[in-house]
XYZ file of C-alpha atoms in Angstrom:
759
model
C -2.791 64.775 -1.879
C -3.589 62.631 -4.190
C -2.256 59.781 -2.437
C -4.045 60.326 0.787
C -7.668 60.599 -1.335
C -6.428 57.100 -2.531
C -5.737 55.380 0.607
C -9.045 57.324 1.916
C -11.070 55.571 -0.838
C -9.562 52.103 -0.427
C -10.411 52.227 3.510
C -13.816 53.034 2.507
C -14.445 50.095 0.618
C -13.220 47.891 2.961
C -15.241 49.774 5.749
C -18.573 49.007 3.602
C -17.498 45.417 2.938
C -16.903 44.724 6.934
C -20.301 46.527 7.786
C -22.075 44.316 5.164
C -20.611 41.458 6.346
C -21.497 42.273 10.064
C -25.068 42.604 8.730
C -25.185 38.861 8.512
C -23.422 38.358 12.337
C -25.083 37.662 15.296
C -25.174 40.487 17.519
C -22.513 41.656 19.921
C -22.274 40.144 22.964
C -19.424 42.207 24.323
C -18.849 45.767 24.464
C -19.024 48.269 22.672
C -15.445 49.015 23.271
C -14.080 52.347 21.879
C -10.558 53.968 21.468
C -9.391 56.998 20.066
C -6.953 56.854 16.933
C -3.395 56.870 17.087
C -3.042 55.348 20.168
C -0.092 53.665 20.981
C 0.577 50.403 20.585
C -0.278 48.222 23.919
C -2.606 50.818 24.883
C -5.281 49.185 27.193
C -8.769 48.962 26.052
C -11.128 46.530 28.492
C -10.480 43.362 30.263
C -12.699 40.913 28.719
C -12.322 38.340 31.760
C -14.311 41.122 34.287
C -16.865 41.623 31.225
C -17.044 38.004 31.080
C -17.038 37.499 34.687
C -14.058 35.211 34.478
C -11.213 34.152 36.718
C -7.741 35.292 35.850
C -6.746 31.637 34.913
C -9.962 30.714 33.175
C -9.610 32.480 29.865
C -6.044 30.976 29.815
C -7.344 27.807 30.178
C -10.268 27.765 27.561
C -7.811 28.923 24.854
C -9.413 32.311 24.381
C -8.088 34.286 21.322
C -8.987 36.893 19.242
C -10.587 36.546 15.448
C -10.697 39.822 13.200
C -12.009 39.561 9.611
C -9.640 38.818 7.228
C -7.145 37.785 9.938
C -6.198 41.467 10.714
C -4.461 41.761 14.315
C -5.666 45.372 15.478
C -5.983 43.903 19.139
C -4.279 41.431 21.345
C -5.764 39.683 24.294
C -3.338 38.687 27.486
C -5.026 35.480 28.307
C -3.106 35.715 31.797
C -5.181 38.791 32.754
C -8.246 38.968 30.471
C -6.612 42.813 29.394
C -7.701 43.539 25.358
C -5.143 45.900 24.277
C -3.949 47.741 20.927
C -1.244 45.837 18.886
C -0.888 48.411 16.396
C -1.406 52.033 15.651
C -5.075 52.629 14.704
C -5.484 55.147 11.709
C -9.241 55.682 11.695
C -9.195 57.172 7.837
C -6.846 53.895 6.595
C -9.627 51.783 8.154
C -12.544 53.229 7.759
C -12.311 55.973 5.199
C -15.427 58.718 5.361
C -17.462 56.097 6.970
C -18.694 57.247 10.606
C -18.824 55.758 13.033
C -15.680 53.528 12.409
C -16.538 50.186 13.595
C -14.311 47.245 13.639
C -15.896 43.907 14.489
C -14.079 41.082 15.905
C -14.950 37.441 17.559
C -13.739 36.239 20.926
C -13.160 32.331 20.626
C -13.205 30.187 23.138
C -12.167 26.364 22.633
C -12.592 24.669 26.049
C -15.632 24.397 25.796
C -16.257 26.146 22.462
C -17.980 29.507 22.776
C -17.931 32.464 20.591
C -18.728 36.015 21.537
C -19.380 38.834 18.961
C -17.792 42.252 19.810
C -17.273 45.658 18.127
C -14.745 48.135 18.634
C -15.405 52.059 17.999
C -12.526 53.839 16.530
C -12.941 57.759 17.466
C -11.496 60.242 15.365
C -8.938 63.227 16.173
C -8.480 66.265 14.108
C -4.980 64.757 12.630
C -5.636 65.935 8.948
C -5.918 69.160 7.108
C -8.816 70.202 4.346
C -6.876 69.817 0.840
C -8.174 71.158 -2.284
C -8.146 69.062 -5.353
C -7.529 72.044 -7.492
C -4.912 74.457 -6.087
C -6.290 77.056 -8.631
C -9.475 77.584 -10.029
C -10.108 79.588 -13.074
C -13.811 81.199 -13.641
C -14.910 82.925 -16.524
C -17.772 85.405 -15.709
C -19.664 87.481 -17.956
C -19.830 90.689 -17.261
C -23.427 91.156 -17.403
C -23.699 88.244 -14.976
C -26.937 89.081 -12.722
C -26.444 89.907 -8.922
C -26.981 86.732 -6.730
C -25.745 84.188 -9.604
C -23.652 81.546 -7.842
C -20.844 79.784 -9.534
C -20.053 76.270 -7.510
C -16.262 76.132 -6.764
C -14.344 72.734 -6.226
C -14.767 71.636 -2.516
C -11.548 70.660 -0.471
C -11.362 67.148 1.120
C -10.617 66.412 4.797
C -9.869 63.050 5.506
C -11.799 63.307 9.253
C -15.087 63.259 9.869
C -17.672 64.742 12.128
C -16.956 67.995 12.959
C -13.098 67.559 12.039
C -14.252 67.515 8.400
C -14.821 70.678 6.775
C -17.485 72.732 8.026
C -17.054 76.191 6.456
C -15.560 78.159 3.458
C -14.140 81.697 3.399
C -13.102 84.113 0.712
C -10.764 86.659 0.691
C -11.883 90.279 1.001
C -13.188 91.778 -2.286
C -16.086 94.179 -3.337
C -17.652 91.814 -5.669
C -18.124 88.533 -4.652
C -18.962 86.565 -1.103
C -18.861 82.916 -0.365
C -21.591 80.543 0.430
C -21.121 77.331 2.273
C -23.619 74.602 0.511
C -24.227 70.895 1.682
C -24.709 67.956 -0.809
C -27.150 64.704 -0.188
C -23.977 62.705 0.800
C -22.923 65.119 3.417
C -20.127 66.702 1.591
C -20.044 70.571 1.832
C -18.767 72.878 -0.960
C -18.481 76.210 -1.803
C -20.377 78.509 -3.864
C -19.009 82.132 -5.174
C -22.057 84.500 -5.320
C -21.699 87.750 -7.119
C -23.007 90.655 -4.823
C -21.858 93.785 -7.198
C -21.787 93.711 -11.114
C -18.697 93.421 -13.177
C -17.112 95.772 -15.274
C -14.462 94.095 -17.918
C -13.127 97.215 -18.990
C -12.389 98.601 -15.358
C -11.086 95.150 -13.739
C -10.563 92.304 -16.315
C -9.398 89.687 -13.670
C -10.013 89.170 -10.198
C -7.754 86.837 -7.836
C -9.244 85.488 -4.633
C -8.066 83.537 -2.157
C -10.423 80.741 -0.751
C -10.183 78.866 2.769
C -11.717 75.684 4.053
C -12.053 75.501 7.639
C -12.678 72.255 9.500
C -14.742 71.831 12.983
C -11.356 70.878 14.783
C -10.108 72.382 18.062
C -7.891 74.172 17.018
C -9.253 74.111 13.261
C -6.906 73.145 10.374
C -7.777 74.867 7.399
C -6.437 74.590 3.474
C -6.634 77.444 0.906
C -6.837 77.718 -3.152
C -6.416 80.313 -5.567
C -9.802 81.361 -7.322
C -8.776 83.212 -10.843
C -11.787 85.130 -12.523
C -11.638 86.183 -15.900
C -14.489 89.000 -16.834
C -15.719 87.931 -20.074
C -18.147 89.429 -22.495
C -21.792 88.651 -22.129
C -23.232 85.134 -22.492
C -27.093 85.398 -21.169
C -27.785 81.877 -21.562
C -26.323 79.003 -19.453
C -26.555 75.320 -20.789
C -29.198 72.824 -19.450
C -29.506 69.265 -19.078
C -32.416 67.279 -20.212
C -32.539 65.179 -16.621
C -31.321 66.864 -13.715
C -30.566 63.276 -12.228
C -29.611 60.189 -14.384
C -30.336 56.913 -12.813
C -28.683 54.022 -14.148
C -27.996 50.167 -13.145
C -24.777 48.306 -14.624
C -23.600 44.685 -13.791
C -20.498 44.351 -12.146
C -19.182 42.095 -14.926
C -19.458 44.923 -17.381
C -16.251 45.087 -19.729
C -14.073 48.042 -19.849
C -15.581 50.946 -22.719
C -18.877 49.761 -21.918
C -21.431 52.306 -22.301
C -23.036 53.684 -18.963
C -25.119 56.333 -20.149
C -25.244 59.489 -22.472
C -26.157 62.670 -21.034
C -26.999 65.863 -23.169
C -27.468 69.395 -22.540
C -28.558 72.431 -24.715
C -27.844 76.383 -24.832
C -30.073 78.846 -26.619
C -26.836 80.853 -27.194
C -25.300 80.447 -30.796
C -21.984 80.498 -32.003
C -19.069 79.904 -29.484
C -21.680 80.325 -26.708
C -23.808 77.728 -27.665
C -20.763 74.899 -28.001
C -21.384 72.879 -25.032
C -18.331 70.640 -23.357
C -18.973 67.850 -21.019
C -16.836 67.065 -17.991
C -17.173 65.438 -14.511
C -18.005 67.851 -11.936
C -15.379 67.804 -8.887
C -15.024 63.598 -9.416
C -13.347 61.601 -6.263
C -10.102 59.710 -7.340
C -12.273 56.342 -7.542
C -14.659 58.093 -9.951
C -12.044 59.053 -12.159
C -10.365 55.957 -12.519
C -13.880 54.462 -13.058
C -15.806 56.537 -15.477
C -14.687 59.053 -18.456
C -17.131 61.650 -20.110
C -16.979 62.158 -23.962
C -16.567 65.746 -23.890
C -18.394 66.022 -27.046
C -21.022 63.797 -27.336
C -21.565 63.341 -23.599
C -21.050 59.529 -23.491
C -20.276 58.440 -19.982
C -18.059 54.805 -20.333
C -16.419 52.654 -17.765
C -12.688 52.952 -17.622
C -12.061 50.018 -15.325
C -14.542 47.110 -14.084
C -16.652 47.949 -11.341
C -16.859 45.558 -8.306
C -20.299 45.217 -6.345
C -18.192 43.717 -3.236
C -15.782 46.875 -3.165
C -18.749 49.557 -4.269
C -22.208 49.425 -4.629
C -23.024 52.512 -6.226
C -21.292 55.855 -7.473
C -22.527 59.711 -7.625
C -20.855 61.937 -9.701
C -22.049 65.425 -10.955
C -21.973 66.161 -14.964
C -21.011 69.882 -15.938
C -21.676 71.302 -19.417
C -19.951 74.672 -20.126
C -20.780 76.796 -22.942
C -17.872 78.573 -25.059
C -19.020 81.645 -23.004
C -18.162 80.048 -19.413
C -21.739 79.464 -18.242
C -22.116 75.984 -17.307
C -25.217 73.743 -16.102
C -25.297 70.601 -13.958
C -26.676 67.051 -13.563
C -26.041 64.270 -11.209
C -25.591 60.511 -12.333
C -26.442 57.809 -9.853
C -24.995 54.653 -10.815
C -26.040 51.257 -9.331
C -23.723 48.566 -9.183
C -25.637 45.098 -10.035
C -24.140 42.316 -8.188
C -23.707 38.917 -10.356
C -22.354 35.910 -8.321
C -18.338 36.094 -9.320
C -17.135 35.341 -5.711
C -16.974 31.847 -4.333
C -17.139 31.470 -0.762
C -14.224 31.938 1.635
C -13.336 29.425 4.387
C -11.207 30.556 7.390
C -9.873 27.813 9.634
C -10.006 28.766 13.139
C -8.954 25.860 15.224
C -7.695 22.474 14.283
C -6.741 19.228 16.713
C -4.711 16.563 14.745
C -3.997 14.044 15.910
C -6.869 12.723 17.769
C -7.035 9.980 20.253
C -9.003 6.746 19.229
C -11.597 5.394 21.332
C -12.811 8.639 22.222
C -16.325 9.877 21.603
C -17.389 13.189 20.094
C -14.135 15.308 19.515
C -14.261 18.729 17.968
C -11.702 18.497 15.633
C -11.875 21.692 13.600
C -13.521 25.365 13.878
C -14.032 27.391 10.759
C -16.065 30.075 9.338
C -17.667 31.027 6.034
C -18.181 33.715 4.328
C -19.388 35.013 0.641
C -18.763 38.824 -0.330
C -21.773 38.572 -2.876
C -25.326 39.507 -1.640
C -28.573 38.205 -1.679
C -28.616 34.138 -2.773
C -25.331 34.993 -3.926
C -23.943 35.207 -0.679
C -25.612 32.447 1.125
C -23.941 29.298 1.456
C -24.105 25.347 2.118
C -21.648 23.722 3.616
C -20.655 20.238 3.350
C -18.205 16.705 4.102
C -18.017 13.625 2.567
C -20.660 11.076 3.583
C -18.567 8.062 3.909
C -16.466 9.577 6.578
C -17.044 9.137 10.830
C -17.478 13.134 11.032
C -19.994 15.401 11.394
C -20.753 19.446 10.350
C -22.604 21.206 13.292
C -23.652 24.827 12.551
C -22.501 27.193 15.498
C -22.971 31.004 15.742
C -23.708 32.818 12.638
C -21.277 31.745 9.584
C -19.323 29.468 11.913
C -19.143 25.570 11.934
C -17.481 22.686 14.025
C -16.261 19.436 13.045
C -17.027 16.894 15.435
C -16.472 13.095 15.065
C -19.811 11.066 14.771
C -18.276 7.969 16.918
C -15.216 6.801 18.431
C -12.202 6.222 16.278
C -10.391 2.824 15.728
C -6.793 3.631 14.664
C -6.425 0.040 13.473
C -9.334 0.188 11.072
C -8.166 3.723 9.606
C -5.155 5.665 10.829
C -5.675 8.976 8.709
C -8.541 10.811 7.559
C -8.516 13.529 4.374
C -11.711 15.674 4.561
C -12.731 17.679 1.973
C -14.771 20.861 3.484
C -17.166 21.931 0.444
C -19.005 25.074 0.671
C -21.229 26.210 -2.413
C -23.272 29.478 -2.382
C -27.075 29.616 -3.825
C -26.000 31.835 -6.560
C -26.500 31.331 -10.241
C -24.440 29.707 -11.843
C -23.319 28.274 -8.336
C -20.177 28.502 -6.776
C -18.150 26.225 -4.739
C -14.646 26.243 -2.618
C -13.074 23.206 -1.260
C -10.730 23.502 1.856
C -8.812 20.251 2.985
C -7.604 19.184 5.939
C -5.690 15.760 7.364
C -6.884 14.308 10.631
C -4.592 11.443 12.023
C -5.899 9.031 14.738
C -3.255 8.434 17.193
C -2.973 5.014 19.193
C -4.338 3.685 22.417
C -3.031 0.100 23.502
C -6.534 -1.669 22.759
C -5.169 -4.706 20.973
C -3.095 -7.346 22.447
C -0.347 -9.351 20.627
C -1.802 -12.339 18.275
C 0.018 -15.272 17.719
C 0.444 -16.903 14.146
C -0.395 -20.249 15.578
C -2.367 -21.005 18.921
C -0.189 -24.627 18.790
C 3.874 -24.992 17.513
C 4.744 -28.110 16.905
C 8.852 -28.217 16.544
C 10.884 -31.182 15.531
C 14.552 -31.596 16.508
C 17.211 -34.400 16.205
C 18.819 -35.852 19.021
C 22.190 -35.408 20.137
C 22.277 -31.709 18.845
C 24.855 -29.199 19.602
C 23.779 -26.525 22.530
C 22.239 -23.197 21.410
C 20.863 -24.715 18.336
C 18.019 -22.557 16.925
C 15.359 -24.848 16.934
C 12.293 -22.724 15.603
C 10.505 -19.389 16.058
C 7.446 -18.259 17.344
C 5.383 -14.715 15.929
C 3.127 -12.253 17.064
C 1.703 -9.502 15.433
C 0.101 -6.347 17.466
C -2.109 -4.194 15.251
C -1.542 -0.891 17.509
C 1.416 1.353 16.717
C 4.836 2.343 18.468
C 5.475 1.192 21.704
C 1.919 -0.549 22.026
C 2.962 -2.747 18.960
C 6.600 -3.697 20.339
C 6.087 -6.884 21.354
C 8.583 -9.166 23.968
C 8.576 -12.602 24.058
C 9.051 -15.131 27.298
C 8.402 -18.725 28.579
C 5.597 -19.399 30.982
C 6.140 -21.726 33.572
C 5.933 -25.475 32.754
C 2.847 -27.388 33.790
C 4.673 -29.915 35.079
C 6.630 -29.126 37.945
C 9.424 -32.009 37.138
C 10.204 -30.522 33.767
C 13.520 -28.558 33.866
C 12.270 -26.000 31.208
C 14.625 -23.509 31.966
C 17.820 -25.952 31.213
C 16.132 -27.060 27.852
C 14.916 -24.097 25.961
C 15.180 -20.320 25.538
C 13.818 -17.517 23.737
C 14.684 -14.412 22.320
C 12.691 -11.921 23.854
C 13.081 -9.211 20.684
C 12.210 -12.001 17.763
C 10.672 -14.985 19.510
C 13.400 -17.231 18.180
C 13.558 -20.386 20.362
C 17.139 -22.109 21.070
C 18.090 -25.546 22.669
C 20.542 -25.103 25.376
C 21.731 -28.391 25.942
C 22.055 -31.447 23.667
C 18.505 -33.755 23.873
C 18.287 -37.338 24.357
C 15.467 -39.325 22.520
C 15.722 -42.177 24.660
C 15.747 -39.847 27.898
C 13.187 -37.485 26.722
C 10.930 -38.128 23.571
C 8.900 -34.687 23.663
C 8.124 -31.789 25.911
C 5.400 -28.955 26.043
C 5.619 -25.581 27.134
C 3.855 -22.130 27.104
C 4.942 -18.704 25.608
C 3.801 -15.514 26.532
C 4.058 -12.330 24.073
C 3.219 -9.244 25.684
C 3.334 -5.495 24.130
C 5.129 -2.484 25.633
C 1.622 -0.501 26.032
C 0.492 1.132 29.309
C -1.134 -1.083 30.509
C 0.826 -3.953 28.555
C -1.722 -6.436 27.294
C -0.363 -10.328 26.520
C -1.508 -13.420 24.774
C -0.380 -16.963 24.933
C 0.460 -20.103 22.629
C 1.830 -23.713 23.376
C 4.878 -25.033 21.843
C 5.249 -28.772 21.337
C 8.969 -30.556 20.600
C 9.396 -33.379 19.288
C 12.791 -35.117 19.839
C 13.553 -37.064 16.398
C 15.304 -40.577 17.104
C 18.980 -40.653 15.869
C 20.848 -43.732 15.513
C 22.861 -43.769 18.419
C 22.407 -47.205 19.843
C 24.079 -50.598 18.646
C 22.157 -53.637 19.306
C 22.416 -55.577 22.618
C 22.094 -59.343 22.605
C 20.209 -60.656 25.693
C 20.939 -63.944 24.785
C 23.323 -66.175 24.826
C 24.675 -63.777 28.088
C 27.613 -61.589 27.231
C 28.526 -61.419 30.738
C 32.246 -62.780 30.146
C 31.469 -66.224 32.411
C 32.195 -69.709 30.502
C 30.315 -69.861 27.129
C 27.349 -71.990 26.485
C 27.613 -74.880 24.513
C 24.353 -75.775 22.533
C 23.412 -79.634 22.229
C 22.677 -81.070 18.914
C 21.859 -84.668 18.180
C 23.094 -86.271 15.375
C 19.825 -87.348 14.279
C 18.234 -84.166 14.047
C 16.424 -83.540 10.561
C 17.027 -80.399 8.713
C 15.477 -77.380 10.018
C 16.240 -78.369 13.802
C 16.430 -75.448 16.159
C 19.463 -75.685 17.789
C 18.906 -72.082 20.094
C 17.736 -68.315 19.398
C 19.573 -64.960 19.724
C 17.678 -62.682 21.394
C 18.878 -58.791 20.845
C 17.326 -55.108 21.682
C 18.148 -51.868 20.293
C 17.457 -48.666 22.519
C 16.346 -46.716 19.345
C 13.001 -46.640 17.861
C 11.468 -47.105 14.498
C 13.903 -48.355 11.607
C 16.459 -47.803 13.838
C 15.440 -50.493 16.245
C 14.259 -53.039 13.257
C 16.914 -55.773 13.744
C 17.790 -58.288 11.295
C 20.327 -61.484 11.892
C 23.187 -62.748 9.692
C 25.267 -65.780 10.152
C 29.019 -64.148 9.970
C 31.294 -67.180 10.631
C 30.581 -71.015 11.028
C 33.165 -73.784 11.483
C 31.297 -75.903 8.755
C 29.261 -73.597 6.391
C 26.106 -75.070 5.104
C 25.518 -77.187 8.648
C 23.574 -74.270 10.408
C 21.579 -71.416 9.363
C 20.154 -68.239 10.808
C 17.053 -66.452 10.406
C 16.981 -62.988 9.371
C 13.935 -61.930 11.340
C 13.850 -63.675 14.561
C 17.317 -65.077 15.309
C 16.499 -68.515 15.171
C 19.482 -70.972 14.540
C 18.485 -73.886 12.928
C 20.339 -76.883 11.091
C 20.564 -76.684 7.376
C 20.735 -80.205 6.606
C 20.912 -83.830 7.769
C 23.514 -84.376 10.267
C 26.158 -87.151 9.452
C 28.706 -89.105 11.231
C 31.641 -86.839 9.124
C 30.454 -83.414 10.640
C 32.688 -82.356 13.472
C 31.657 -82.537 16.766
C 32.456 -79.043 17.991
C 31.188 -75.886 16.036
C 31.639 -72.387 16.554
C 29.041 -70.079 15.258
C 29.398 -65.943 14.940
C 25.897 -64.344 14.452
C 25.804 -60.848 13.487
C 23.040 -58.653 14.828
C 22.282 -55.519 12.863
C 19.818 -52.407 12.643
C 18.359 -50.420 10.017
C 19.637 -47.244 10.798
C 21.661 -44.813 8.613
C 24.423 -45.613 8.897
C 23.646 -48.858 10.450
C 25.123 -50.244 14.144
C 25.880 -54.207 14.919
C 26.957 -56.463 17.565
C 28.187 -59.968 17.272
C 27.662 -62.923 19.487
C 29.616 -66.282 19.693
C 27.587 -69.596 19.891
C 29.284 -73.087 20.516
C 27.494 -76.222 19.454
C 28.291 -79.543 20.437
C 26.993 -82.380 17.978
C 26.172 -85.478 20.695
C 24.699 -89.198 19.967
C 21.513 -90.259 21.537
C 19.972 -87.160 23.176
C 16.765 -87.731 24.536
C 15.019 -85.292 22.672
C 16.768 -85.663 19.255
C 14.229 -84.085 17.227
C 12.082 -80.992 18.088
C 9.159 -80.307 15.475
C 9.249 -76.982 13.837
C 5.928 -74.986 15.050
C 3.898 -76.438 11.919
C 5.047 -79.935 12.934
C 3.876 -79.688 16.465
C 0.474 -78.139 15.327
C -0.019 -81.224 13.255
C 1.047 -83.591 16.217
C -1.434 -82.017 18.504
C -3.944 -82.827 16.589
C -3.010 -86.856 16.100
C -4.934 -89.751 17.676
C -4.438 -89.862 21.410
C -3.670 -93.265 21.523
C -0.752 -92.630 19.041
C 0.401 -89.866 21.509
C 0.296 -91.891 24.557
C 2.598 -94.715 23.037
C 5.139 -92.038 22.210
C 5.429 -90.764 25.336
C 5.689 -94.389 27.076
C 8.166 -95.070 24.681
C 10.283 -91.639 25.146
C 10.315 -92.319 28.955
C 11.371 -95.750 28.915
C 14.341 -94.663 26.253
C 15.023 -91.686 28.600
C 15.658 -93.790 31.517
C 17.656 -96.076 29.838
C 20.032 -93.424 28.271
C 20.408 -91.690 31.522
C 21.547 -94.991 33.088
C 24.068 -95.588 30.454
C 25.262 -91.809 30.686
C 25.830 -92.070 34.432
C 27.595 -95.042 34.309
C 29.782 -93.987 31.479
C 30.706 -90.717 33.351
C 31.549 -92.206 36.607
C 33.960 -94.639 34.755
C 35.618 -91.783 33.035
C 36.202 -89.551 35.955
C 37.944 -92.299 37.821
C 40.064 -93.045 35.276
C 41.833 -89.718 34.202
C 41.741 -86.876 36.628
C 43.610 -84.799 34.448
C 41.936 -84.924 31.408
C 40.067 -81.745 30.592
C 36.687 -81.454 29.870
C 34.265 -78.695 28.776
C 31.647 -78.097 31.436
C 28.358 -76.169 30.805
C 26.142 -75.663 33.735
C 22.504 -75.127 33.265
C 20.516 -72.920 35.942
C 19.363 -75.242 38.806
C 15.954 -76.944 38.512
C 14.273 -77.953 35.336
C 13.555 -76.019 32.407
C 9.622 -75.348 32.033
C 7.898 -77.439 29.523
C 7.246 -74.484 27.049
C 9.774 -71.470 26.531
C 8.728 -68.571 24.182
C 10.776 -67.655 21.232
C 12.182 -64.411 20.635
C 10.882 -62.388 18.002
C 12.438 -59.110 16.359
C 11.391 -56.946 19.211
C 13.345 -59.321 21.659
C 10.218 -61.549 23.397
C 10.058 -65.602 22.875
C 7.851 -66.636 20.619
C 8.205 -70.530 20.248
C 7.961 -73.062 22.440
C 11.060 -75.949 22.964
C 12.822 -78.047 25.919
C 16.196 -79.586 26.648
C 17.224 -82.327 28.729
C 20.365 -81.306 30.360
C 23.422 -83.277 30.964
C 26.668 -82.924 32.308
C 29.810 -84.904 30.634
C 33.399 -84.840 30.354
C 35.261 -85.603 26.881
C 38.446 -87.173 26.604
């Protein structure tokens, strides 16, 4: 019995909470719907799809669901059919206690698009509880001189049902002295009073035992019984009387335990034991018995536990004063609990979308509701989020909010947002609640790969080994996942003659470039091609960069002698007159090198000579000149070996052999140096004419003598061997260009050519 009464009181508190909460909500847009308590799970309540005029699949597509206060799940919605079904057996007494009607408020939430409907469910009572007396035996001490018609209040019976199923009537067992009257309190409770109809005689009947029966209005009715024991006592003709029939008191909900609520006072005109008064709570409920206590001697009423405005807003209890003779008086205590701001707001998250696509405008990220069980300004709330976020709070229906994006989000700018929803009430002091949610932004392929450089310059030395790694290109993509995976490829060359496919290759995954074959600087000094970097998004994005490969020269070519020619024919002999002075130009070695740079810088050196010190070679241009004046003691034939060497590392070289023949009476015994020739060019014209005339006469005479000697010698000895040197047909031009370090002729000189025999 006590356990049932405790459940009843708890459910009464919950009912009051939800009734107050619903007072702040919007008006119901669906229903109302009603069910009978204790119906089986899965019982049909209504079809919400028909009530809303929606098709069979529309509620499923819009992700409809039922939301109860406190996350209860009394009902379930079959979105495929729109049927609203009972999710669990509903006990009206557990849900609402004595409140009638029993209303459960819920919301229908549809997310796509967002729409919320208020609805209520009325739980109808059935007669499933019998009346129960809190006192199984009541003892009354009634003076024998009590006047007829006096009424003695009895403890009432409790019935958890409501309406007509609650206690409706009381009956007493048949007797000759008393009858029972049914009274009704201001709060609707019904209690019995025992009325004296015949005078009592203690000497004749000192004790009377009666049976009190409580009947409810159900069909069939249920009942409960209690025993009333009446002790007839001696006369006590004055009952206690309270100073006030009603005590109205207000107390803050944060009052401490043992706080004084009020002191009640009653007096009795009798004396002695009949004038001594004891105070008690008259027929207190279980909750009041746990909340209040009265001092039986002083009448002080104190708190036994702390009161909570959000649970119970007011208490009503009768205080009974009983004298020593058994007479009693009664007053009523009305205790009003005053609300203080002791409850922070509550945030209930109904829907959360994460991750969300970047570049999407105004997306509903979250739907949540706010509640505060306090009252007045203490229950009013203000919601906010951080100012530096691209999100906006929009109020929806009463106490509901939607969190939406202000603009399209960019994942590359920020991939995750930590949002703090702050809800503050308007009480004093203000209380706040913070709810943190994390929203991630999913990637869209909106960034093309970007190369670290627009142009790459790579250098590779010639004669490299095949498959040599010559360098890398690198591109990054600000996207993520497959959208950031970069693949590299070669673009077709702008020059169709360039065999790019046989020159280089690229690793598609990391951009490393490889030379496919050995490169030759002398054949290909540089080439250029394009590289493409594409991501794996859909559609794929790409970018391009240019790569220039410079082939570096290696000293892989030895010098090549152009003059004198090395063609395997009879060697050429250079003629030098014995009258030549020091510095006379004998000949010039002309050579080239296929390399470049310092690998092609040539130097000349006289390696061997028949008579050292007679001839010298200029190191930079290869000119062979006499080092001193010739004498009769010098040999006629001279063999010179000239070494031509480049400046590479290691250096390469080539050698050439020169044959020099010293002759007498050569037509031009002296060929001046460039400086002397320039000075003579500036001499007096008459001197030039005389020199030219003398040279002409001398040349004709010398030529005639030589021809005559040659004819005579040929006739005398045919077997004699003679060295022969042939020159190209025709005459040499008057001026030849000397050979410089690059292999070109730079200085003028002239030869007269003859053929002769040496015996």
